[in-house]
Short mmCIF file of C-alpha atoms in Angstrom, two decimals:
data_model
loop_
_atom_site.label_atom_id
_atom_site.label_comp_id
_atom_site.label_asym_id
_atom_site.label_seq_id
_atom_site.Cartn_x
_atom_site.Cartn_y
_atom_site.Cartn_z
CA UNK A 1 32.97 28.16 -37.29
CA UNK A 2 32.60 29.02 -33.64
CA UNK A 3 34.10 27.65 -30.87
CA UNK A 4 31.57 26.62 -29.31
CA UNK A 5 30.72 24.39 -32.16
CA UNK A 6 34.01 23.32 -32.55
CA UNK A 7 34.10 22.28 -28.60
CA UNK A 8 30.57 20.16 -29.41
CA UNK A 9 32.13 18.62 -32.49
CA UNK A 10 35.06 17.32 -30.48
CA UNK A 11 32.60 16.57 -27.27
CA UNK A 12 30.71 14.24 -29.40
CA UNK A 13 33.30 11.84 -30.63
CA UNK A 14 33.05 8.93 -28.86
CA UNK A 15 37.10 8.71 -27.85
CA UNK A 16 36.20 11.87 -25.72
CA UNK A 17 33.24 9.97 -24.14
CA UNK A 18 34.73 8.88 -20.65
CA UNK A 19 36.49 12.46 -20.62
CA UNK A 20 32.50 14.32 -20.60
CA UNK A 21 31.31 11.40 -18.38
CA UNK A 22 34.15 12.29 -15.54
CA UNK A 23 33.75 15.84 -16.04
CA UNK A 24 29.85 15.68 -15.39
CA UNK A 25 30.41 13.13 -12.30
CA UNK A 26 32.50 15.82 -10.66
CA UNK A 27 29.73 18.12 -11.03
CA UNK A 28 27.21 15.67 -8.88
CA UNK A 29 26.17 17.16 -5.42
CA UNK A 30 24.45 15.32 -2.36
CA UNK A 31 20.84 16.91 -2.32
CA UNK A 32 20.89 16.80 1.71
CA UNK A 33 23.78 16.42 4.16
CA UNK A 34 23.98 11.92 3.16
CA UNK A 35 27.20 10.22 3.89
CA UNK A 36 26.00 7.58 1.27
CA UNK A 37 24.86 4.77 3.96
CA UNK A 38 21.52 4.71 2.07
CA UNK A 39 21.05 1.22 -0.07
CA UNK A 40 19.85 3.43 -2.99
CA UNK A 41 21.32 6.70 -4.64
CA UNK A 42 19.00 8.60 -6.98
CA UNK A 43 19.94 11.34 -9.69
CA UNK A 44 17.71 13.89 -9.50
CA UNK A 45 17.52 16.19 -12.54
CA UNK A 46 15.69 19.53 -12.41
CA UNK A 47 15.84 19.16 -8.16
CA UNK A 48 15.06 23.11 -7.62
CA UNK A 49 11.48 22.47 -9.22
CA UNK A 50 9.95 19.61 -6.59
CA UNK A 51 12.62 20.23 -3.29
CA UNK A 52 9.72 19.46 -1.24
CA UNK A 53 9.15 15.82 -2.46
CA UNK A 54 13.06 15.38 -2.71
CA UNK A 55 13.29 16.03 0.86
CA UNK A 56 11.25 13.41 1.72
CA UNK A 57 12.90 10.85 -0.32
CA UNK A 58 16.51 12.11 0.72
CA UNK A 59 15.13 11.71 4.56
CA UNK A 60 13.80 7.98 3.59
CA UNK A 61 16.86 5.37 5.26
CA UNK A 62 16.50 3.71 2.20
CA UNK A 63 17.39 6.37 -0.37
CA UNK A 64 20.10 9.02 -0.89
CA UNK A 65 19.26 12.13 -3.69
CA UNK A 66 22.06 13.30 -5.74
CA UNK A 67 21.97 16.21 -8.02
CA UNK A 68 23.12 17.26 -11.64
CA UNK A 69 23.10 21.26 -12.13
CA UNK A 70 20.84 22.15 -14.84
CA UNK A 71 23.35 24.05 -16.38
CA UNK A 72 25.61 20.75 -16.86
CA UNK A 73 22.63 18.79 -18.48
CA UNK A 74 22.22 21.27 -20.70
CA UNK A 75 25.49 21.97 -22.00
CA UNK A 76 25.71 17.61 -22.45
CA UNK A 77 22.16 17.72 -24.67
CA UNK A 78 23.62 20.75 -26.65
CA UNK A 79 26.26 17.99 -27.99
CA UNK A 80 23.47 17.71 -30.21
CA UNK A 81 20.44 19.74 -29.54
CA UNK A 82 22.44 23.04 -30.01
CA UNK A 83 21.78 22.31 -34.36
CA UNK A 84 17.86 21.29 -33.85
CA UNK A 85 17.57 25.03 -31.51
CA UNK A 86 15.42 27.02 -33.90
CA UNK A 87 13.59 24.60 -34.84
CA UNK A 88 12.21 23.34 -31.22
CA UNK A 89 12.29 27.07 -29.93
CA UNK A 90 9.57 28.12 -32.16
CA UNK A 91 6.93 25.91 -30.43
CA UNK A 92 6.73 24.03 -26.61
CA UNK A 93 5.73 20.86 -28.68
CA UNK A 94 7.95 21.17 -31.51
CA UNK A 95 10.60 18.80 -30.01
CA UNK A 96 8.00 16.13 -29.66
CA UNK A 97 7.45 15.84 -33.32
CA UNK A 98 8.52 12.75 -34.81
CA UNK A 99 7.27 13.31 -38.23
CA UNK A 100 10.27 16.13 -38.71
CA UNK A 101 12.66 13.99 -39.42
CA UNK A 102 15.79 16.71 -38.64
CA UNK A 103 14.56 16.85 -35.19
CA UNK A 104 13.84 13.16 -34.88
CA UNK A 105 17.55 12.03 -35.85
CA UNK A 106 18.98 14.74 -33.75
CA UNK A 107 17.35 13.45 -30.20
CA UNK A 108 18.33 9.56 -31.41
CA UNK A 109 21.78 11.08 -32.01
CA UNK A 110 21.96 12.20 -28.64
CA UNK A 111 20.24 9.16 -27.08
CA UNK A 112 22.67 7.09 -28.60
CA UNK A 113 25.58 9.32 -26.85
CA UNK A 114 23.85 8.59 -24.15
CA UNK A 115 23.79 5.30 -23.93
CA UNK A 116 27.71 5.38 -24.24
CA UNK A 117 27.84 8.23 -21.44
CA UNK A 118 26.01 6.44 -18.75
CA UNK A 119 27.51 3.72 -17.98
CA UNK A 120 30.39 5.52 -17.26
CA UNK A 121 28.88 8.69 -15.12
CA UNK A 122 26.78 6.02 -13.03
CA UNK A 123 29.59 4.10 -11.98
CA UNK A 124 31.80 6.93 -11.19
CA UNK A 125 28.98 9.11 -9.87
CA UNK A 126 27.82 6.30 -7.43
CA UNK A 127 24.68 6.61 -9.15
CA UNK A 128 21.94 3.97 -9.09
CA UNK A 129 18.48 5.25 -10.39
CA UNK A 130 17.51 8.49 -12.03
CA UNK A 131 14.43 11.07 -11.26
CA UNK A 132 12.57 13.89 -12.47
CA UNK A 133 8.99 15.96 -11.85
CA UNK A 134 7.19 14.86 -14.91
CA UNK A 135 7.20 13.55 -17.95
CA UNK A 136 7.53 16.35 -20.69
CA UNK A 137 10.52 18.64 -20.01
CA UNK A 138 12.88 18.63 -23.04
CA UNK A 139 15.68 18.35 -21.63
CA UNK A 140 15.22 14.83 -19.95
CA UNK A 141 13.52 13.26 -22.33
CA UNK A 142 16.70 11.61 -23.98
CA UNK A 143 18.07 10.83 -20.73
CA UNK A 144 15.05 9.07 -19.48
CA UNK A 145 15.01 6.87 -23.13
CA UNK A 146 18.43 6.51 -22.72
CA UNK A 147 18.72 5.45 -19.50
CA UNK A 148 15.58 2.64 -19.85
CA UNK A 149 17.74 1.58 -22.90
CA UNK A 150 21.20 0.51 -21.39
CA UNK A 151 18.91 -1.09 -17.62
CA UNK A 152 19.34 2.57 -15.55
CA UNK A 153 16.57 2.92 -13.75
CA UNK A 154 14.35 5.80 -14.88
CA UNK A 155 11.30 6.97 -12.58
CA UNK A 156 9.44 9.98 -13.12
CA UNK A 157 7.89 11.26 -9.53
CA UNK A 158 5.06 13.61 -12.24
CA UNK A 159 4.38 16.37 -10.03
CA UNK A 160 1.62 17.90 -12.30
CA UNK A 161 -1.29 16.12 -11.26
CA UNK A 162 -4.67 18.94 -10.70
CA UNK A 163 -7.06 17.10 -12.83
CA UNK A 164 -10.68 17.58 -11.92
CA UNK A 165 -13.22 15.30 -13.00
CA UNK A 166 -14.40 18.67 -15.26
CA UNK A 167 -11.05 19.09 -17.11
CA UNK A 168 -10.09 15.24 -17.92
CA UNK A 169 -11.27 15.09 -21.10
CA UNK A 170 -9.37 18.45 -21.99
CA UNK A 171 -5.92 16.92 -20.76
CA UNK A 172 -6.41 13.57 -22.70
CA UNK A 173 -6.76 15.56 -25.68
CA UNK A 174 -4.19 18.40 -24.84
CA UNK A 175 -1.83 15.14 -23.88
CA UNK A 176 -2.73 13.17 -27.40
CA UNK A 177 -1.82 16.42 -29.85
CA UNK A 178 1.04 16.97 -27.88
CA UNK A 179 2.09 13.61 -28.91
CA UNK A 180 4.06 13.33 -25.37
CA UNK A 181 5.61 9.65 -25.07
CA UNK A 182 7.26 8.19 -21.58
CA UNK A 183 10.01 5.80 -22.24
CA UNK A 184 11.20 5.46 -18.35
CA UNK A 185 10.59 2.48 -16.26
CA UNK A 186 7.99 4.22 -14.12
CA UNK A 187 6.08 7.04 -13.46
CA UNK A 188 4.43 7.76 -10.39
CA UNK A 189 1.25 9.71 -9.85
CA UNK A 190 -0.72 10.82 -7.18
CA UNK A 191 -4.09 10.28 -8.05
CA UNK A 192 -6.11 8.23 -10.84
CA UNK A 193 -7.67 10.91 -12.84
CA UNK A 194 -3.91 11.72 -13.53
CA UNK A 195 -3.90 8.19 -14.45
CA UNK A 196 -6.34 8.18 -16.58
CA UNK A 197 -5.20 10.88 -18.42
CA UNK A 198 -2.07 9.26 -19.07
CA UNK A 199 -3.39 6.09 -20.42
CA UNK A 200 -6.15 7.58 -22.33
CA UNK A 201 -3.74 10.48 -23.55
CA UNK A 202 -1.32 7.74 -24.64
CA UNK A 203 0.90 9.07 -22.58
CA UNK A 204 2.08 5.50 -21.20
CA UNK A 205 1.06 2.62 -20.75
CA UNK A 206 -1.31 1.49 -17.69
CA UNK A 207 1.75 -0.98 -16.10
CA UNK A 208 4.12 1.56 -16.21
CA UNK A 209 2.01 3.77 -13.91
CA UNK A 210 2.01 3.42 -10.39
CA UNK A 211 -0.10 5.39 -7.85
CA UNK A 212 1.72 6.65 -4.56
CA UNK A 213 0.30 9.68 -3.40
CA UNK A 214 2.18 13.17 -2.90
CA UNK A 215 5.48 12.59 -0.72
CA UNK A 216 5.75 16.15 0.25
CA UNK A 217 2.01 16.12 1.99
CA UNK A 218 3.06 13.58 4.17
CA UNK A 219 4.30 15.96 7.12
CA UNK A 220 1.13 17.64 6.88
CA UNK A 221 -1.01 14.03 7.00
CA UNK A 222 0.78 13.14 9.69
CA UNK A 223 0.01 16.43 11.57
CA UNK A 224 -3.42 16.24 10.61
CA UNK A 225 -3.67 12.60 12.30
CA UNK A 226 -2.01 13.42 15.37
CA UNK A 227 -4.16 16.78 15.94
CA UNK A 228 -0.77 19.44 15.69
CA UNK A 229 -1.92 22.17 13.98
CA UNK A 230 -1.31 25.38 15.80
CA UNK A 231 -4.30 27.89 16.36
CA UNK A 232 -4.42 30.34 13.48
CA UNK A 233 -2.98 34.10 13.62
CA UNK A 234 -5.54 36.94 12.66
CA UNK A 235 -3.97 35.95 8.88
CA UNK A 236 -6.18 35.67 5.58
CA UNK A 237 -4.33 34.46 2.64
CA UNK A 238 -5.96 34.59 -1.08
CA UNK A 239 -3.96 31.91 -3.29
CA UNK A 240 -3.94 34.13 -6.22
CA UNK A 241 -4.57 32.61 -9.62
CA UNK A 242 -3.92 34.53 -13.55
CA UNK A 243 -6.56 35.11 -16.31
CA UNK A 244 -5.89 31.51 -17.42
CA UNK A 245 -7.14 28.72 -15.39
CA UNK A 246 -8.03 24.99 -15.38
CA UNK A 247 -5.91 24.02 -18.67
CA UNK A 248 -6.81 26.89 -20.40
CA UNK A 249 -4.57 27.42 -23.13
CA UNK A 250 -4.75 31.00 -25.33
CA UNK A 251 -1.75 31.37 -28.26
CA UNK A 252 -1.83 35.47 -27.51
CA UNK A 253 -1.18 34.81 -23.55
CA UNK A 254 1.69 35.54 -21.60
CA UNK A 255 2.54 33.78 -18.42
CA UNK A 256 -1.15 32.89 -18.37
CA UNK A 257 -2.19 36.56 -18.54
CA UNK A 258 -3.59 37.95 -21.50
CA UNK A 259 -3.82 41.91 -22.58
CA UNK A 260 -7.55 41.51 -24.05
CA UNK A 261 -10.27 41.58 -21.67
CA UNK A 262 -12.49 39.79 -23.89
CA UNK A 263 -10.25 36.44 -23.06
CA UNK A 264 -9.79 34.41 -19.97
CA UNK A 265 -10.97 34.91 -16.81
CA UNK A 266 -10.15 38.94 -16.85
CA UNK A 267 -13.21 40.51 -14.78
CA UNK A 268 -13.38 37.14 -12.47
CA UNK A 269 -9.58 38.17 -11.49
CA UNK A 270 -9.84 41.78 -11.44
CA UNK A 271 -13.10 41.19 -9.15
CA UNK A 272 -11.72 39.10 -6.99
CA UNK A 273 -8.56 40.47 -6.32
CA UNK A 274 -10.46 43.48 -5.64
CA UNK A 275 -12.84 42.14 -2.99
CA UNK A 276 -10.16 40.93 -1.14
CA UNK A 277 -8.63 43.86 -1.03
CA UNK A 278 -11.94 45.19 0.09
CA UNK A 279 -12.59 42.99 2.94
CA UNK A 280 -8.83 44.19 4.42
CA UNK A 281 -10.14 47.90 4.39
CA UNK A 282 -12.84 46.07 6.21
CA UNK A 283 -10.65 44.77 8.84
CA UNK A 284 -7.73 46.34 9.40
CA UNK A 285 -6.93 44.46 12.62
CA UNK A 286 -6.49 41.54 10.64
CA UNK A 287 -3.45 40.91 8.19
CA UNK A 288 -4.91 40.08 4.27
CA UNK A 289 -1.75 38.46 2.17
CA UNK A 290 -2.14 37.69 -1.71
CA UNK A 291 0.41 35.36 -2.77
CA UNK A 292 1.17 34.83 -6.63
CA UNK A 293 3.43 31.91 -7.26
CA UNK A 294 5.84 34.47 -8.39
CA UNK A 295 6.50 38.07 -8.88
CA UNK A 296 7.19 40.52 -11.88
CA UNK A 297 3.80 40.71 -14.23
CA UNK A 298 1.71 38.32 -11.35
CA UNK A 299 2.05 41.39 -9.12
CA UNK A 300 1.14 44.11 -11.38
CA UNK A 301 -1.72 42.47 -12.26
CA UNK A 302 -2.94 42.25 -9.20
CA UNK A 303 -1.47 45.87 -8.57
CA UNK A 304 -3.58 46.70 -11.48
CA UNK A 305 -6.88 45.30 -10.86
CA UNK A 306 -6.79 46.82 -7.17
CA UNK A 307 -6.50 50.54 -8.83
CA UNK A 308 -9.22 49.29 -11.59
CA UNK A 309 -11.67 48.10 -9.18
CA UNK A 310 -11.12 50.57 -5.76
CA UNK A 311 -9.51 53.38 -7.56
CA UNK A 312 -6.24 52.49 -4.75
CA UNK A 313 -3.57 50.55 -4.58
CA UNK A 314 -2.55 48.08 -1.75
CA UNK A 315 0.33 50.46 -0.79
CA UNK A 316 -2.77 52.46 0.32
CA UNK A 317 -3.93 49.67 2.60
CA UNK A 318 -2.13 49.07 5.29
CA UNK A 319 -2.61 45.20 6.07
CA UNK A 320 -2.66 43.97 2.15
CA UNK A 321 0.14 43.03 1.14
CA UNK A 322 1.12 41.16 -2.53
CA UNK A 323 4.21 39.08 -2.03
CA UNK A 324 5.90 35.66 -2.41
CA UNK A 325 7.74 35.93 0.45
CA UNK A 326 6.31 33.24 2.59
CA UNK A 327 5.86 29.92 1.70
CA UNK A 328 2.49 28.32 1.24
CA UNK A 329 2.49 25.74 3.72
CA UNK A 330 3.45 28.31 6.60
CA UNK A 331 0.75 30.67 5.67
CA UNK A 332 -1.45 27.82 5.60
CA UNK A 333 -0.65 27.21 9.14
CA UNK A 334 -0.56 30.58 10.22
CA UNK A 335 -3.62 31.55 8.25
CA UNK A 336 -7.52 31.33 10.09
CA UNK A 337 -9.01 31.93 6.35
CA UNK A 338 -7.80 30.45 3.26
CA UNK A 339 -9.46 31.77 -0.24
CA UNK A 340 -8.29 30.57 -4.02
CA UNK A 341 -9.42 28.50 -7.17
CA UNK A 342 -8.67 25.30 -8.80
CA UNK A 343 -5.51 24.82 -6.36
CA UNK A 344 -3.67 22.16 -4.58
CA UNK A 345 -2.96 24.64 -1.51
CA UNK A 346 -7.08 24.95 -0.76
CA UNK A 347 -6.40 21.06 -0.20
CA UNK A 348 -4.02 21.29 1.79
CA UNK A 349 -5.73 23.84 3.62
CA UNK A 350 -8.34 21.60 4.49
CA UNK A 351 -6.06 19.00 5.55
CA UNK A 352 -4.86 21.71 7.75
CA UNK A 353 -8.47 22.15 9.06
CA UNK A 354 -8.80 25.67 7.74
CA UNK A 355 -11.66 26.66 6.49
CA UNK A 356 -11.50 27.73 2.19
CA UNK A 357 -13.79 30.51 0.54
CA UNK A 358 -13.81 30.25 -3.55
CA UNK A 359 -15.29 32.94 -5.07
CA UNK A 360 -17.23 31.69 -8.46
CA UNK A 361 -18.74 34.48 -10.30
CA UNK A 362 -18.22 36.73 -13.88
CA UNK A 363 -16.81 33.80 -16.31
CA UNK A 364 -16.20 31.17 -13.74
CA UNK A 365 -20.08 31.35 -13.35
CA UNK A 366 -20.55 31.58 -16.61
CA UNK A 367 -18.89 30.90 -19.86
CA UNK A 368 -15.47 29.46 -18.33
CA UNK A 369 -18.02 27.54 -15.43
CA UNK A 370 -16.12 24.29 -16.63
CA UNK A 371 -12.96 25.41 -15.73
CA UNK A 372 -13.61 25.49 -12.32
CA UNK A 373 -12.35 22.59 -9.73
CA UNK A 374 -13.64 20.99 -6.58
CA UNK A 375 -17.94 21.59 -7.79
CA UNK A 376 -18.82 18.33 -6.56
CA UNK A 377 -16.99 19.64 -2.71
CA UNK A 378 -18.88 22.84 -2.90
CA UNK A 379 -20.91 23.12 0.62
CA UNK A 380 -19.41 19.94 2.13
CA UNK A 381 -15.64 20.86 2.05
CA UNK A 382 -15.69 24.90 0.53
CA UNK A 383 -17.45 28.12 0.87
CA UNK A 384 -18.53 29.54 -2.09
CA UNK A 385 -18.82 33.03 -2.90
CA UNK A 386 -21.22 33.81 -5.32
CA UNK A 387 -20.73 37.62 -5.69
CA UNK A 388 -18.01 40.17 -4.69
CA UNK A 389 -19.81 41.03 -2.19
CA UNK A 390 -20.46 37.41 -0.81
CA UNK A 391 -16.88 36.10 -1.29
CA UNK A 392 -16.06 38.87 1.58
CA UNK A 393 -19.03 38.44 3.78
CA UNK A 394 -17.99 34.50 3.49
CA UNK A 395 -14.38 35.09 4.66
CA UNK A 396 -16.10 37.63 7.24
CA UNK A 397 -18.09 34.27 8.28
CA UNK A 398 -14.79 32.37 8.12
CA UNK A 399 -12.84 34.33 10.12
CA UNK A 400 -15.12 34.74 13.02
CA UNK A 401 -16.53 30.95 13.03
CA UNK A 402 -15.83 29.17 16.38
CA UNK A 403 -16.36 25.81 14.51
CA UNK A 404 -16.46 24.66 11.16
CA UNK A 405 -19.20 26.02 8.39
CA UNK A 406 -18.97 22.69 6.43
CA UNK A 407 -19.20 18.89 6.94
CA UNK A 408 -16.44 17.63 5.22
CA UNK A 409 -13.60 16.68 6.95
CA UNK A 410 -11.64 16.55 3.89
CA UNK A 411 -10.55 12.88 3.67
CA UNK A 412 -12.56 12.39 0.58
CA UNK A 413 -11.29 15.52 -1.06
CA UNK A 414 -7.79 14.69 0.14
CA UNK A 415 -8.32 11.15 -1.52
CA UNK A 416 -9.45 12.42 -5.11
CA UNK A 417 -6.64 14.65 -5.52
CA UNK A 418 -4.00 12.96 -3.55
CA UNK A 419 -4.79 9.28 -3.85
CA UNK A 420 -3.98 8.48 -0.08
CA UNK A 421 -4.88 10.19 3.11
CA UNK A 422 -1.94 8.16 5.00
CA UNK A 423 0.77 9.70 4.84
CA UNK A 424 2.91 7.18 3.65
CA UNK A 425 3.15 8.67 0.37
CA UNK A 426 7.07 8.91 0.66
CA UNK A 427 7.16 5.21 2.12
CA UNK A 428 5.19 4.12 -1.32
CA UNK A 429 7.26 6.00 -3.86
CA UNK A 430 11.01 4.90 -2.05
CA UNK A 431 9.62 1.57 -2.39
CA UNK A 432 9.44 1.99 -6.23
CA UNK A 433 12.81 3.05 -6.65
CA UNK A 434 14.63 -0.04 -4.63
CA UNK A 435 12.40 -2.60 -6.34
CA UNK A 436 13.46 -1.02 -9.70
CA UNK A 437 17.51 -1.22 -8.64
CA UNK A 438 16.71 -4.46 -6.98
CA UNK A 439 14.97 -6.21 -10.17
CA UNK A 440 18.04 -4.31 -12.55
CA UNK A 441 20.53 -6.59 -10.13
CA UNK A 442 18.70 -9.56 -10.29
#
């Protein structure tokens, strides 16, 4: 037997309970620079994925982020999960089968561990609530049960929430055969089509769902309402996007891209990548970024479809460039043009008063037309380009405009997606947590 096994084996009696439950404690970490004045202290597991939202919570006077390396969660749930491991690796939805009943008595094993561990960890950890950014990863889903189960409260800030009007019925469905369950206290959204997916998905149930808006976009709101925004730079930035969009789900893909061009959104990409790259050679006394949300096969794809489409790579244009480097809210700011599809940054462009180009042509004007967000805002809040050549004499429009091309002033579109245009998104979702500690203590 390995020793790794035999290290779990002794882990998991429940003498040795107090000993893993001091050992993990030790391992907690203020998120911010907190000397623990706040009234409320908050695990949050998984913090590197939603640092934006956690910042706003950690700056709220009424609540103090702590942290839990993923590495130490990990190694706790592999007590137990370690056996189940080739089982749930074969599929994303494999752990969420309750009919297999090897998997099924493995995560109550290790809810039941839990139960004993937390008490203990809590107390010594300070600890009074517990977070995460949605409701499926594996690895929390014991520890949210777990934590309902023995009066820890469990909240789940879901950070997923992109759902169109057009892709709502997809989700419910994709939600229902996924069989995902939440068994926190609550779980916050920004926006009621999210909602409704949830509930109709049976996902959880409609009183465990609150709506608070997006903490993170509260800076921004607040900028917006006071009039802050900087004038732009000579910037364009194209949000770029893979051959998979709008819930699109293909068994064969890879990190949303797929090899055959018969699949997907493949000459939609490759086009518009393309033009883009186009309308730099255009101007090359303006600066054209692509950002991917991260490198590796994202950037050779795009790499790709330059060479495919202009027979040159960016490295032969001077002010392209493909990189991650900057975040998206600064080249937001910085940015007079903003181009993309189906994401949250061409909102948050417009609550930045920029003005957005998407380009719908190939498949999203045609067979994969349903996968495309934001129709209803076409012409009031977003340009629309309708061909290659359009997209770039659009952004050409764009970046020479001396007011706006379209009505909207976003507040609407900011509303669908976002749920509040207030920016008291953080103020709502605080609020959650201390009524949650305050009703455990009552």
């Amino acid at each position: 037997m390995a020793l790794k096994e035999l290290v779990r084996i002794a882990a998991r009696q429940r003498a040795l309970v107090p000993l893993v439950a001091r050992w993990a404690a030790r391992q907690v970490r203020p998120f911010g620079n907190r000397d623990g004045d706040a009234r409320t202290t908050v695990l949050a597991l998984n913090a590197p994925r939603y640092r934006a939202d956690l910042r706003m919570l950690d700056a709220h006077p009424d609540i103090r982020i702590v942290t839990l390396p993923e590495a130490v969660q990990d190694k706790i749930n592999a007590l137990f999960l370690a056996r189940i491991h080739p089982l749930i690796a074969r599929s994303a939805t494999a752990y969420f089968d309750e009919t297999n009943s090897a998997i099924l008595e493995t995560r109550l094993q290790l809810r039941a561990y839990l139960r004993a561990f937390f008490p203990t960890f809590c107390r010594l950890a300070g600890i009074d609530a517990m977070t995460t950014c949605t409701f499926y990863y594996v690895r929390d889903r014991e520890w949210e049960a777990a934590a309902q189960e023995v009066g820890i409260p469990f909240i789940v800030g879901h950070k997923e929430n992109m759902k169109d009007e057009v892709i709502i019925p997809e989700m419910i469905r994709q939600y229902r055969e996924r069989s995902y369950k939440f068994h926190g206290t609550q779980l916050a959204v920004y926006n009621a089509g999210e909602r409704r997916c949830l509930v109709d998905g049976a996902v959880a149930r409609p009183e465990t769902i609150v709506l608070t808006g997006c903490p993170r976009l509260d800076p921004l709101l607040h900028k917006r309402a006071a009039g802050e925004f900087a004038p732009p730079r000579k910037l364009v930035t194209l949000f770029s996007f893979r051959h998979l969009v709008g819930g699109m789900r293909l068994t064969e893909a890879r990190g949303g891209f797929v090899s055959a061009r018969n699949h997907g959104l493949v000459a939609y990409f490759d086009k518009t990548h393309a033009a883009f790259a186009r309308a730099a050679q255009r101007n090359p006394d303006w600066e054209f970024v692509i950002k991917p949300k991260w490198a590796e096969r994202w950037s050779e794809e795009i790499e790709d479809a330059i060479v495919r489409e202009l027979g040159v790579g960016s490295a032969a244009i001077p002010n392209l460039s493909i990189s991650i480097e900057r975040p998206a809210q600064q080249l937001i700011e910085e940015s007079a043009v903003i181009a993309g599809v189906n994401s949250t940054s061409l909102i948050e462009a417009r609550i930045a008063g920029r003005p957005v180009v998407i380009p719908v042509f190939e498949e999203a004007a045609g067979i994969h037309q349903d996968r495309i967000y934001f129709r209803k805002y076409f012409g009031t809040e977003f340009l629309v380009g309708e061909t290659p050549e359009h997209f770039i004499t659009q952004i050409e429009a764009a970046m020479r405009a001396e007011r706006s091309l379209v009505p909207g002033d976003g507040t609407a579109l900011i509303e669908e997606f976002f749920g509040f245009a207030d920016g008291r998104a953080t103020e709502r979702l605080a609020a959650v947590f201390s009524a949650a500690v305050a009703g455990r203590a009552a």
